[in-house]
N, CA, C and O of each residue as an XYZ file, in Angstrom:
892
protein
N      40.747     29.683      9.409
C      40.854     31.112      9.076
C      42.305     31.550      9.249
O      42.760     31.621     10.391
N      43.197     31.901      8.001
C      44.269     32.599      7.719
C      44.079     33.937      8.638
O      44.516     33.694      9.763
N      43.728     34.863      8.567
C      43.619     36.631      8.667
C      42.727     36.561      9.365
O      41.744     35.820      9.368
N      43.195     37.723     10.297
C      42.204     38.029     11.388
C      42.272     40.075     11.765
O      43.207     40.827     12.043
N      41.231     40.225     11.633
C      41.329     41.762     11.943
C      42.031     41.954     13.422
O      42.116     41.053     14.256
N      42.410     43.007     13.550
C      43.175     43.172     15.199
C      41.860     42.807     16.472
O      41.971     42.563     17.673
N      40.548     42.912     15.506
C      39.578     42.737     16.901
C      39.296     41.331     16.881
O      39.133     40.797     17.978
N      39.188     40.482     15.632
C      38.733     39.095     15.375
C      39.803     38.122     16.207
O      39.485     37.056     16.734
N      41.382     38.817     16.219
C      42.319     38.026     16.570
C      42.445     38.140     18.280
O      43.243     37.367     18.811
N      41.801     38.931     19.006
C      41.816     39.481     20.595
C      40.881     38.398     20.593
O      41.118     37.268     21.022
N      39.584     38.879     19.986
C      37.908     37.870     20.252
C      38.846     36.559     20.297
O      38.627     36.066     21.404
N      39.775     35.772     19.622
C      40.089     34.508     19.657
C      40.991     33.994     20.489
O      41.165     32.820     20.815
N      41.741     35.293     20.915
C      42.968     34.452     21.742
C      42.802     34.686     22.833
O      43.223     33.951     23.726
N      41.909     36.162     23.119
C      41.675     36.119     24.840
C      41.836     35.670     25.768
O      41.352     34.545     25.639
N      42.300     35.780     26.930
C      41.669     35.202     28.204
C      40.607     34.920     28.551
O      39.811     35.853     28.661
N      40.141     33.535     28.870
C      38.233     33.809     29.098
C      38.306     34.165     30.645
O      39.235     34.255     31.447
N      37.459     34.267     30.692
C      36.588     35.267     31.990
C      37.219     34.068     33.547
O      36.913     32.885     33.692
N      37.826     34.633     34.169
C      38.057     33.660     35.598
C      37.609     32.946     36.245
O      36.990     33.387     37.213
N      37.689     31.567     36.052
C      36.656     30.467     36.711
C      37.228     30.131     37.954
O      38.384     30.400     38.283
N      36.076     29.311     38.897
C      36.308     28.461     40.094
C      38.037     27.943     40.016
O      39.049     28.448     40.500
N      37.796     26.576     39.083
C      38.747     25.842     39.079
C      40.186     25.943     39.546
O      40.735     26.731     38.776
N      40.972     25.548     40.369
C      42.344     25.599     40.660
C      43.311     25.551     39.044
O      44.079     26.403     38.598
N      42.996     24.524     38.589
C      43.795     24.357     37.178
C      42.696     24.488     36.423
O      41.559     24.227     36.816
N      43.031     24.947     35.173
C      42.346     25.179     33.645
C      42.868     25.032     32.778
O      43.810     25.795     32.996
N      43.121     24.476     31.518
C      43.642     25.069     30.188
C      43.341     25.787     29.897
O      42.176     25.784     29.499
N      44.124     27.024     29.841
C      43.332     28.604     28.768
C      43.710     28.103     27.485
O      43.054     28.698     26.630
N      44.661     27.078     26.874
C      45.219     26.453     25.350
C      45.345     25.363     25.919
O      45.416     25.221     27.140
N      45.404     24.115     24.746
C      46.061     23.128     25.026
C      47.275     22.944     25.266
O      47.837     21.849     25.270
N      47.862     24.203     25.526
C      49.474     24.222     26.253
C      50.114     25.199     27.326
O      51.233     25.329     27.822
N      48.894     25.820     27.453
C      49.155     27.098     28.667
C      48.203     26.817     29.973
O      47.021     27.106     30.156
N      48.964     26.282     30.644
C      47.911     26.054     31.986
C      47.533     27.678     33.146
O      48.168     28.695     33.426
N      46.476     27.246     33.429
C      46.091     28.498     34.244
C      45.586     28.207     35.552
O      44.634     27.486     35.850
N      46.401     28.906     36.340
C      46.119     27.999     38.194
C      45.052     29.640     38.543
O      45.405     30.717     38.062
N      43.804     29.504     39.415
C      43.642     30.412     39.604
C      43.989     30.325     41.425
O      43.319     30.067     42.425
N      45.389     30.692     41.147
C      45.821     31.363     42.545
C      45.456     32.171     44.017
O      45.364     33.386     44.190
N      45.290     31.115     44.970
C      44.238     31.688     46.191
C      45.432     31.517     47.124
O      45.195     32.359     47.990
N      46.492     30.966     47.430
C      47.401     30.936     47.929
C      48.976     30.518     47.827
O      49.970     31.216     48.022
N      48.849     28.910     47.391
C      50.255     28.930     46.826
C      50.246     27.504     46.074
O      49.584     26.530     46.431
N      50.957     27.559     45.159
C      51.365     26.540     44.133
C      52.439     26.172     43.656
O      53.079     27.099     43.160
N      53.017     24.951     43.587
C      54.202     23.900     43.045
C      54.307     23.968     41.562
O      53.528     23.324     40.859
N      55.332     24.799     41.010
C      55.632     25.174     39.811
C      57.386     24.837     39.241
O      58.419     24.962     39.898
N      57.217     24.383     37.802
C      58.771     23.636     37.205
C      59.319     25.289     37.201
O      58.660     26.289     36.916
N      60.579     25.204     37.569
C      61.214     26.342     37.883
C      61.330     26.957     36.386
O      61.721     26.194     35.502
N      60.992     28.377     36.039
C      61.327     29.081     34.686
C      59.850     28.757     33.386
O      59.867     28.763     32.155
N      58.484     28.452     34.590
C      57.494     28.106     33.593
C      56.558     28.821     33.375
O      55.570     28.526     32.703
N      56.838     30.125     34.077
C      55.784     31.140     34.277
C      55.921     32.105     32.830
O      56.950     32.505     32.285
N      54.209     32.354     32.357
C      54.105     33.152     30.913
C      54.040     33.901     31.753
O      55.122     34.311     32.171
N      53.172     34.270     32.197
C      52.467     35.605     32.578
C      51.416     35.468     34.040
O      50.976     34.381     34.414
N      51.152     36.678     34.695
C      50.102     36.512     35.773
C      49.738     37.904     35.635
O      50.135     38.680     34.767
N      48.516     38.256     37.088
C      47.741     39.151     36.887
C      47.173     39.029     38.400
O      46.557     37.968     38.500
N      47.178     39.676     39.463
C      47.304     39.771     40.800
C      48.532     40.190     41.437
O      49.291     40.988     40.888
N      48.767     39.668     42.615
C      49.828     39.946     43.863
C      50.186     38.285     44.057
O      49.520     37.528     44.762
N      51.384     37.899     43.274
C      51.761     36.570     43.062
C      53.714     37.254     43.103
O      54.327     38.045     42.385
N      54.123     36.369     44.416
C      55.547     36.303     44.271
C      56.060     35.141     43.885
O      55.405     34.136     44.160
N      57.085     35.018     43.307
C      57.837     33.940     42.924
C      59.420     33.767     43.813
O      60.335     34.539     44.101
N      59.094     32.135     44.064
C      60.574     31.976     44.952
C      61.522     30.373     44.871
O      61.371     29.444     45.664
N      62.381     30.395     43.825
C      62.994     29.081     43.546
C      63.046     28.198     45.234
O      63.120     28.624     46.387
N      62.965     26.819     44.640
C      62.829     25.995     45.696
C      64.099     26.156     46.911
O      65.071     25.733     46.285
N      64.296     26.306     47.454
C      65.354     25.753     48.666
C      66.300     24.560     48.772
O      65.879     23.620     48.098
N      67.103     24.379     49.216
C      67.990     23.346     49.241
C      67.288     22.484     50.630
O      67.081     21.272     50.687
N      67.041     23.391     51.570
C      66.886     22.681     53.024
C      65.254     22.830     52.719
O      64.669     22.618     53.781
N      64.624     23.024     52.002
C      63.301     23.246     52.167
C      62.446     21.850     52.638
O      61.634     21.690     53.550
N      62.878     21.098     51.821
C      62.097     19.368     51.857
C      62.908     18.630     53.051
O      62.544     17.500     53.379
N      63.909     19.197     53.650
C      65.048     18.403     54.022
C      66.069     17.779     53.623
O      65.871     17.294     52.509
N      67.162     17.554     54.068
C      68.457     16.584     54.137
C      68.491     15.954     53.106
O      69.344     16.172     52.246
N      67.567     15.050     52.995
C      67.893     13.904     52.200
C      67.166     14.357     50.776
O      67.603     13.621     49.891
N      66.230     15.289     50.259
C      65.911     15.890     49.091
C      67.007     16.584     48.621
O      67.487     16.473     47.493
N      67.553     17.597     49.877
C      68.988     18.028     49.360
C      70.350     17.292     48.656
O      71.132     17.677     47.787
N      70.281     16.457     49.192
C      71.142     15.980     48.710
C      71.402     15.168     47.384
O      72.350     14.946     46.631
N      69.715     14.755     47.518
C      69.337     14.142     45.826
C      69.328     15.455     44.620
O      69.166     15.221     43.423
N      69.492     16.567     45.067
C      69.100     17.715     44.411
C      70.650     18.283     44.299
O      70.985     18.498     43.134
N      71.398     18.491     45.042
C      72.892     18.363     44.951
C      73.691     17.827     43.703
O      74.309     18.587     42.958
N      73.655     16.975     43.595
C      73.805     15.778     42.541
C      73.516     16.097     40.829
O      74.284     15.603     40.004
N      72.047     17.184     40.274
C      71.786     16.412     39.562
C      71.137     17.990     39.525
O      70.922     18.691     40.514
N      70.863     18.380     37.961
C      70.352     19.753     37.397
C      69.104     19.069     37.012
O      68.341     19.970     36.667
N      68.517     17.942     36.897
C      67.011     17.120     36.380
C      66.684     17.028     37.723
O      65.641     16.431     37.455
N      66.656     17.091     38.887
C      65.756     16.884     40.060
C      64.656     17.455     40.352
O      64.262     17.691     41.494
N      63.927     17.787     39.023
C      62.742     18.430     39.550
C      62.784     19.802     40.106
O      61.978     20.114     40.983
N      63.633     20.620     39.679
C      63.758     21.953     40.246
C      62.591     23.340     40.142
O      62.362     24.067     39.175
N      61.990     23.357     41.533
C      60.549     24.260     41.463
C      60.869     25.160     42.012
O      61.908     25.435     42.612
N      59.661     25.864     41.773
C      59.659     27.072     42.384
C      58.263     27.550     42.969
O      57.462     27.340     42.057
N      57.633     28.056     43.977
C      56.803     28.486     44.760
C      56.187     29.829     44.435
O      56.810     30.890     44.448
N      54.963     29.690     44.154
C      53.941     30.888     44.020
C      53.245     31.079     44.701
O      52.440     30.226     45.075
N      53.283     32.390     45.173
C      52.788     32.444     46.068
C      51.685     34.031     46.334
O      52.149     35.085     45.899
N      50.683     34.052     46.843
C      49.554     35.195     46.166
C      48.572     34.584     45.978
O      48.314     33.427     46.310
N      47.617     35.738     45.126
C      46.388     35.921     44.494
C      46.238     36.161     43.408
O      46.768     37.191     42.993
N      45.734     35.623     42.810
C      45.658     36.068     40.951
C      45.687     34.521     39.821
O      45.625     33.300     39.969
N      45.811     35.443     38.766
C      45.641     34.357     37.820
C      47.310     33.961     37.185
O      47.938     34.885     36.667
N      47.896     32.683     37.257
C      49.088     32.617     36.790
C      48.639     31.860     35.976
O      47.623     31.165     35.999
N      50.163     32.123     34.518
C      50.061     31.028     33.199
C      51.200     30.378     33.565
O      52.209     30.720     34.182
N      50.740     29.124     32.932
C      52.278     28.042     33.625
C      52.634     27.635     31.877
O      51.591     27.248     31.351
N      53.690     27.632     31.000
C      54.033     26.376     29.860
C      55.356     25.689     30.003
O      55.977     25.774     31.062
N      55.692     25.190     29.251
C      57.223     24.604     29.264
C      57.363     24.126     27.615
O      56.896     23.135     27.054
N      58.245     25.305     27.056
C      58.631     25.036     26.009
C      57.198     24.356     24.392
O      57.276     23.647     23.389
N      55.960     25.284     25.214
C      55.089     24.691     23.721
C      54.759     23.133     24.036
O      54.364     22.418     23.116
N      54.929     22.603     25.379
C      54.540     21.483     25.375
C      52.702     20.963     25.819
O      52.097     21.647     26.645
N      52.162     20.000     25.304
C      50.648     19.692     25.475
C      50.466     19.715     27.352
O      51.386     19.418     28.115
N      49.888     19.890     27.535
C      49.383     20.558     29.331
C      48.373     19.106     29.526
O      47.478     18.901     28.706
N      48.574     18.302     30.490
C      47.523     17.502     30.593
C      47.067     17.324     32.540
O      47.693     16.654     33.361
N      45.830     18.159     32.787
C      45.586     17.945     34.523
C      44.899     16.951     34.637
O      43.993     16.597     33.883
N      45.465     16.183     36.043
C      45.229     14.813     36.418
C      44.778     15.322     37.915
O      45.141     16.376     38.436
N      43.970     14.411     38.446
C      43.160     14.486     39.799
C      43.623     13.583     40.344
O      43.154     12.500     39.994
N      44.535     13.554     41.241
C      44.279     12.303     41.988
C      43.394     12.347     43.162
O      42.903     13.400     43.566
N      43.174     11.100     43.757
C      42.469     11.019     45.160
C      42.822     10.043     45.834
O      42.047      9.092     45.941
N      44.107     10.028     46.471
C      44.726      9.103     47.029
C      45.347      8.475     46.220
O      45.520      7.300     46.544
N      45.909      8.883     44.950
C      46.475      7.844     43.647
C      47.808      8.488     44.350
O      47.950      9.425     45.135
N      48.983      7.322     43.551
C      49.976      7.715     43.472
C      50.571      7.238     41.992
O      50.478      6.099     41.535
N      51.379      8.696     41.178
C      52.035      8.701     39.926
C      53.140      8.860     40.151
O      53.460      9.274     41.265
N      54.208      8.558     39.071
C      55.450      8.954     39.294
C      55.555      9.714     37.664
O      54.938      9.407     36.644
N      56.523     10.742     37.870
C      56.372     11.527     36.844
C      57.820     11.913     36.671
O      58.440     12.365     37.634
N      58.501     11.727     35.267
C      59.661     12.049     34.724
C      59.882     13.425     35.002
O      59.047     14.185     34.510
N      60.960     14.026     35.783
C      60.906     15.409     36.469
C      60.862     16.273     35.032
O      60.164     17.246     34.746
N      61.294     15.966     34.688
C      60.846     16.871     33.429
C      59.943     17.282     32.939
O      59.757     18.438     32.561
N      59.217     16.343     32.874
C      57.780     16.855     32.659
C      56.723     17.217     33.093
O      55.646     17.294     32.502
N      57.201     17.674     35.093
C      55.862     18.005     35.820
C      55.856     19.490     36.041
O      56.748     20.025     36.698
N      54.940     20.116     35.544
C      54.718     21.226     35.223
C      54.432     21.722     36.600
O      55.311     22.313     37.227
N      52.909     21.451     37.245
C      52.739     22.088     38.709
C      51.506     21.203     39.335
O      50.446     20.694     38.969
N      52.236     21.328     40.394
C      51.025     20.247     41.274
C      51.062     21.321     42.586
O      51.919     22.126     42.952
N      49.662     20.936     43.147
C      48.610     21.172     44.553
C      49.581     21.420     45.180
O      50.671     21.171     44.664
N      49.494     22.198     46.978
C      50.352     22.080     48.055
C      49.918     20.502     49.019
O      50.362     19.810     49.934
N      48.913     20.562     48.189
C      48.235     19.420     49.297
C      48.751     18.116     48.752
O      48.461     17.120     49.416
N      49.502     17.935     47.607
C      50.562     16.539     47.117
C      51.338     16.551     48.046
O      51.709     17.656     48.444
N      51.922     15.151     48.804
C      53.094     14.912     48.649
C      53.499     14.387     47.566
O      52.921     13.854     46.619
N      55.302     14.746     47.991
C      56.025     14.835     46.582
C      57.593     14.100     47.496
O      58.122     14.228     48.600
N      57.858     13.243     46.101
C      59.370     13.049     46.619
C      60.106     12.666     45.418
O      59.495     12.155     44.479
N      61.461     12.882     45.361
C      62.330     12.509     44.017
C      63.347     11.230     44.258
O      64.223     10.875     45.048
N      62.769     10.834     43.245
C      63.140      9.246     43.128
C      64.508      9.341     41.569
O      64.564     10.170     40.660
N      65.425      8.108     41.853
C      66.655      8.259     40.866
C      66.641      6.696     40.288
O      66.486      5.946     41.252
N      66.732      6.074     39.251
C      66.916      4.765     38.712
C      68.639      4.857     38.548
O      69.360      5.451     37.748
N      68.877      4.077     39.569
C      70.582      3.672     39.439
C      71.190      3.077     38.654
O      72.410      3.078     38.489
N      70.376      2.498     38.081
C      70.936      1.824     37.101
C      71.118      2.411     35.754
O      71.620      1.723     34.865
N      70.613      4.073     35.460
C      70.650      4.415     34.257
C      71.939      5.256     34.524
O      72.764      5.361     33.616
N      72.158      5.890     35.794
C      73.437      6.382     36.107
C      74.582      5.961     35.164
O      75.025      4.821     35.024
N      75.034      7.246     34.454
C      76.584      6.612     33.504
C      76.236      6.615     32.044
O      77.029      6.859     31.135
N      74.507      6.211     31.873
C      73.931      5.945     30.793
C      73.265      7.370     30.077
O      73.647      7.713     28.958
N      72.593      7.885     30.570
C      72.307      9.400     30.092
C      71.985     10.449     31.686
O      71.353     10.046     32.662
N      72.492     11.533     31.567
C      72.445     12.618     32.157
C      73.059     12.277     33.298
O      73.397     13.290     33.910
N      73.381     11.166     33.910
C      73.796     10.874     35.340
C      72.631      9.993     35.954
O      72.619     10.180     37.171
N      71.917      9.344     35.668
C      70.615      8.989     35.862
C      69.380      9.682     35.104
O      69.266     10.613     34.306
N      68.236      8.495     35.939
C      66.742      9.294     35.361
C      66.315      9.566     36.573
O      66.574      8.809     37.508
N      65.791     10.385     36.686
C      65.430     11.265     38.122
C      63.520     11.224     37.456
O      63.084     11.480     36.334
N      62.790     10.784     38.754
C      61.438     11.273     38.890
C      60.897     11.703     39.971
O      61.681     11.708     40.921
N      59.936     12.039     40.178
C      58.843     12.683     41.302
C      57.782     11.776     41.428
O      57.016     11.801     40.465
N      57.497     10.972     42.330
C      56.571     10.246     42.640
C      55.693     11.522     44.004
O      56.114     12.014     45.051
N      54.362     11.632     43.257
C      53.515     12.400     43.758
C      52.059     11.506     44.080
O      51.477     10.717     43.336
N      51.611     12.073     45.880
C      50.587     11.155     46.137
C      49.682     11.787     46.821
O      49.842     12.930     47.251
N      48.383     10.915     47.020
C      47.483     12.568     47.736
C      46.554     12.937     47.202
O      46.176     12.459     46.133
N      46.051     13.739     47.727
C      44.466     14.405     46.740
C      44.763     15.766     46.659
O      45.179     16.374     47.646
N      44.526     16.501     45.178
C      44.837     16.960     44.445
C      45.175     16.925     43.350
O      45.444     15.793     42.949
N      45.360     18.260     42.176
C      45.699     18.210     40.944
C      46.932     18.263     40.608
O      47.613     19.052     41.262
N      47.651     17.438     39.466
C      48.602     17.130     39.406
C      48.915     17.985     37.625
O      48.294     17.451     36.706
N      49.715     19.071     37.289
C      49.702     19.270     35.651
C      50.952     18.483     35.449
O      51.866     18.284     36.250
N      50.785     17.999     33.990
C      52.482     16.905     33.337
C      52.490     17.682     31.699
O      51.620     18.250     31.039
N      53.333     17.498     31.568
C      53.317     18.084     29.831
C      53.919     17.110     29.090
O      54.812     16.489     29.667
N      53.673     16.824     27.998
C      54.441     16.490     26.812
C      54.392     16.486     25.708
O      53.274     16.841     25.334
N      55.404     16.135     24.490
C      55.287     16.166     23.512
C      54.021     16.066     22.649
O      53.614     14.906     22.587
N      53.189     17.072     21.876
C      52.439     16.448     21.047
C      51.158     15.283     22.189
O      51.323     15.042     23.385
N      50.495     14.998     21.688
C      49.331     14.297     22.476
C      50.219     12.905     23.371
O      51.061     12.158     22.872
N      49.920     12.896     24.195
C      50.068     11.279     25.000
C      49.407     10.324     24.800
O      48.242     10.185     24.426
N      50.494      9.376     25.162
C      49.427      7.592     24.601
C      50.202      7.155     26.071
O      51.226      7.218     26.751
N      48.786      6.654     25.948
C      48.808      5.735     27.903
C      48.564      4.113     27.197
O      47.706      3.689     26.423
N      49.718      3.481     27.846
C      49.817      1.700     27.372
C      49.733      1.037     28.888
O      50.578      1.104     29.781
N      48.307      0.305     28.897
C      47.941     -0.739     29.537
C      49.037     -1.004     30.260
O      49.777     -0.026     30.151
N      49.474     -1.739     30.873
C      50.319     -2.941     31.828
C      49.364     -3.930     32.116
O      48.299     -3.620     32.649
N      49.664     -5.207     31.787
C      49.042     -6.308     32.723
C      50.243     -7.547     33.129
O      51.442     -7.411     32.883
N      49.664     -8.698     33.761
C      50.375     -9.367     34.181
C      50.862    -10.084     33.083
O      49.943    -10.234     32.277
N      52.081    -10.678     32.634
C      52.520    -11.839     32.069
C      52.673    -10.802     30.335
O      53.012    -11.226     29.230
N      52.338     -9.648     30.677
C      52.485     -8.683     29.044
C      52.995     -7.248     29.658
O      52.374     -6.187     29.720
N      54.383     -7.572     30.110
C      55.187     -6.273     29.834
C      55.197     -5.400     28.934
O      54.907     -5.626     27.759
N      55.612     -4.062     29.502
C      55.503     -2.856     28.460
C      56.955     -1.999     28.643
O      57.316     -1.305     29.595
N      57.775     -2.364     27.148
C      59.143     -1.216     27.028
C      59.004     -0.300     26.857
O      58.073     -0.066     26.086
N      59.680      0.749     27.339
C      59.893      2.044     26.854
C      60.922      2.509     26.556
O      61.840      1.796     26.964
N      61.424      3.820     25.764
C      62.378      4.639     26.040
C      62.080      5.722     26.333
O      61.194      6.480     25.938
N      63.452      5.859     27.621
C      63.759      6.220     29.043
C      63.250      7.931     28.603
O      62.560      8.563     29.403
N      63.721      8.612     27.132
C      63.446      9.500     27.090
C      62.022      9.620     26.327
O      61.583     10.769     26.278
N      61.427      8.859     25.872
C      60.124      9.557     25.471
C      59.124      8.996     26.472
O      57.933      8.933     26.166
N      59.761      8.406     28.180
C      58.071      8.309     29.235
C      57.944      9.443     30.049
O      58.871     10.102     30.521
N      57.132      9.571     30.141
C      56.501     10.836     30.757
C      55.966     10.290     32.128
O      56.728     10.460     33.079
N      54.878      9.714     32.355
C      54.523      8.607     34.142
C      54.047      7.463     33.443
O      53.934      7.000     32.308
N      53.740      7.134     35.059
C      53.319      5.676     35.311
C      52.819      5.745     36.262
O      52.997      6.733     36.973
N      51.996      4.713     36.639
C      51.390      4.382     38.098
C      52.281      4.206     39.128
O      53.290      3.704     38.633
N      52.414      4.356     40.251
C      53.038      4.477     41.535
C      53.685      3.191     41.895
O      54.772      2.946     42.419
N      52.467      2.238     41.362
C      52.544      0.897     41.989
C      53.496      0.076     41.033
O      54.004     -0.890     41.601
N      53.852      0.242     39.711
C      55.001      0.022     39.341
C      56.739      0.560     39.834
O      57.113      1.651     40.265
N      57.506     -0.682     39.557
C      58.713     -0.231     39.626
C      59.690     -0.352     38.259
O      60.206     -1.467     38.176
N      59.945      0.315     37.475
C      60.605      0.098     36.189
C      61.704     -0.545     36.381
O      62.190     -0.435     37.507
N      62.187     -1.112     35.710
C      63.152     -1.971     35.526
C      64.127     -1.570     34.058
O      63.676     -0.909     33.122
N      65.493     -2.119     34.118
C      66.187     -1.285     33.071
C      66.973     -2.306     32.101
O      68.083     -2.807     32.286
N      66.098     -2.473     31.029
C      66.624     -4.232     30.015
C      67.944     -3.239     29.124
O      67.899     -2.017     28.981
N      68.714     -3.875     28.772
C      69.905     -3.267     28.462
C      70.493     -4.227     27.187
O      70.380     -5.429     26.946
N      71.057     -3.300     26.610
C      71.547     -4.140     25.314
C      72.692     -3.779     24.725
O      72.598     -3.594     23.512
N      73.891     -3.599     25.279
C      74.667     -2.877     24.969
C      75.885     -3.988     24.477
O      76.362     -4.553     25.460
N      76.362     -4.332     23.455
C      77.408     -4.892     23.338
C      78.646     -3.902     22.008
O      78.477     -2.806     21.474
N      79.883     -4.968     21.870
C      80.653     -3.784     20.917
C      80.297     -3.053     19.510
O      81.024     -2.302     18.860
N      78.967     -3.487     19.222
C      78.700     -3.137     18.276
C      77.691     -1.573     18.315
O      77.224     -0.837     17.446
N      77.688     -1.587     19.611
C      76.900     -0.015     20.605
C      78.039      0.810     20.393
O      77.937      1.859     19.757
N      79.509      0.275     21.049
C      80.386      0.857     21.484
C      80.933      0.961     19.632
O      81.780      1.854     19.667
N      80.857      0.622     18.598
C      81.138      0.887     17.314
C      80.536      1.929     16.603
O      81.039      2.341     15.558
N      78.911      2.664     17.341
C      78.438      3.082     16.328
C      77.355      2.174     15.854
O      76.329      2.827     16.048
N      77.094      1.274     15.450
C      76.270      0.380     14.888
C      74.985     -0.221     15.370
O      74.139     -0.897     14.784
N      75.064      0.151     16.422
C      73.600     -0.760     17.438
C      72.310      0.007     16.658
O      72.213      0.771     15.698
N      71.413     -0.598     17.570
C      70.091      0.184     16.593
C      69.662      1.492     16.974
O      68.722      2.109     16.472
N      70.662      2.000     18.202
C      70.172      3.262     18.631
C      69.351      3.000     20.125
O      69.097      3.896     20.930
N      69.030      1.674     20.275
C      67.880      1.576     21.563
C      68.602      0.571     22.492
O      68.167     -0.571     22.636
N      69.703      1.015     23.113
C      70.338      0.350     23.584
C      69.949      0.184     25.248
O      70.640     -0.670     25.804
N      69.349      0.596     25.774
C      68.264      0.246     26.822
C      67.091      0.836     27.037
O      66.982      1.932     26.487
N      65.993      0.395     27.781
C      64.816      0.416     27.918
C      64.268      0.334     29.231
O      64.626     -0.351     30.189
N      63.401      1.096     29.116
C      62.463      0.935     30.794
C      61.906     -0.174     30.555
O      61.898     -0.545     29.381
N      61.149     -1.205     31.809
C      60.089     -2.183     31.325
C      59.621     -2.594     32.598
O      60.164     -2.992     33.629
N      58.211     -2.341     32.153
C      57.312     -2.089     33.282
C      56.208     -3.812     33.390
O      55.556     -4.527     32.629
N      56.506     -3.769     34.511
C      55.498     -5.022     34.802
C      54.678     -5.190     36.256
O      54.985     -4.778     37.374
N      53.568     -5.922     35.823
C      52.463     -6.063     36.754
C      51.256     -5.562     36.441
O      50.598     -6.089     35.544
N      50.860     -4.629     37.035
C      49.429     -3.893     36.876
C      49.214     -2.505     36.932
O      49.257     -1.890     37.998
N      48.872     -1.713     35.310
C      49.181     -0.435     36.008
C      49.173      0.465     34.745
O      48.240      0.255     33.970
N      50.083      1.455     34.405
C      49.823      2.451     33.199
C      50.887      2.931     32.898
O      51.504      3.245     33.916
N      51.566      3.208     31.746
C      52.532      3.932     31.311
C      52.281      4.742     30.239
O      51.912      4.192     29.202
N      52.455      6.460     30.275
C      52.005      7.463     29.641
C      53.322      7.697     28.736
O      54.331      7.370     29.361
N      53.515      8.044     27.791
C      54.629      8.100     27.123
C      54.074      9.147     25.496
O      53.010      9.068     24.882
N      55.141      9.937     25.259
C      54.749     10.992     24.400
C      56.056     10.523     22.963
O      57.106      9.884     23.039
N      55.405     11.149     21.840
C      55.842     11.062     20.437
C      57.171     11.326     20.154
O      57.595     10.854     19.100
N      58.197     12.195     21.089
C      59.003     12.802     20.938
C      60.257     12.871     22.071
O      60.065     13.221     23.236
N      61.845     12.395     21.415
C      62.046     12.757     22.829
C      62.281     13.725     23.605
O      62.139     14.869     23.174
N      62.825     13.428     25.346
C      62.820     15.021     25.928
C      64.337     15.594     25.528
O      64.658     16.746     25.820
């Protein structure tokens, strides 16, 4: 349906009625926390709310010393912000697909970019691949999150999750993965010779590559 009368188009886009649930999709791209106390949010992701909800960018000393200092460094560290209240908040990031994950004692690691908002009851810590340092942005910075609770990630267009097994590695590029399982450690295959440094290479001049046992989520588009 093209056209919608001003009442046909409310009836469709509404808010539905306030459920239990901590996380919801109200769209497949607008997440909805229903707010009872406080929640882990990507800094600048808030649509809209509806209660007694303050907002307060993360802290430098908040996690401690050594978060600070990884956060010092680097404008991709996962930079959040704290909600805090009662009510209903909308979380998006840029029109991207909203996907909530449960863990229960799992541990993911998630491209800071793409973690929208997780539980108080996660731990959370930010992790850096040194070896991409020099290569794009100053590194790849992630959030390895563990614990019970809900975890939101966004990305491009729908996600495709690729197996890992033993003895059948899985490449990626660095900018279109979104997570992986915990229990992996990526590794960084590299291909750079003068024909990179000419202009001429194929464009995929290194790669994540994941091995052992485990999952890699990766979206259509890069970040």
């Amino acid at each position: 349906m093209s056209k919608y009368s001003i009442k046909e188009f409310i009836e469709a886009t509404e808010v539905e009625e306030q459920k239990d649930e901590y996380f919801q999709l109200e769209t497949p791209r607008i997440l909805e926390v229903n707010l009872k106390e406080m929640v882990w949010a990507k800094l600048g992701s808030m649509v809209s709310y509806t209660g007694d909800i303050k907002f307060e960018r993360e802290r430098l000393l908040e996690h401690g010393t050594s978060r600070m200092f990884k956060k010092a460094f680097t404008s991709e560290g996962g930079t959040l912000m704290k909600a805090t209240g009662e009510g209903q908040l909308h979380l998006a990031d840029k029109g991207k697909r909203v996907t909530i994950l449960e863990l229960n004692d799992d541990i993911i690691a998630v491209n800071s970019n793409d973690l929208l908002a997780f539980e108080p009851s996660i731990e959370w810590d930010i992790k850096m691949m040194r070896r991409v340092a020099g290569m794009m942005s100053n590194g790849l910075f992630y959030v390895v999150l563990q614990g019970k609770g809900l975890v939101a990630i966004t990305s491009h267009y729908e996600p495709l999750t690729l197996k890992v097994q033993e003895n059948l590695p899985v490449m990626t590029d660095p900018t279109t993965t979104v997570a992986w399982s915990g229990n992996l450690e990526p590794n960084i295959r590299t291909d750079i010779n003068y024909r990179t440094f000419l202009g001429r290479g194929s464009g995929e001049s290194f790669q994540m590559e994941f091995e052992g046992n485990g999952f890699v989520i990766v979206q259509s588009a890069e970040e």
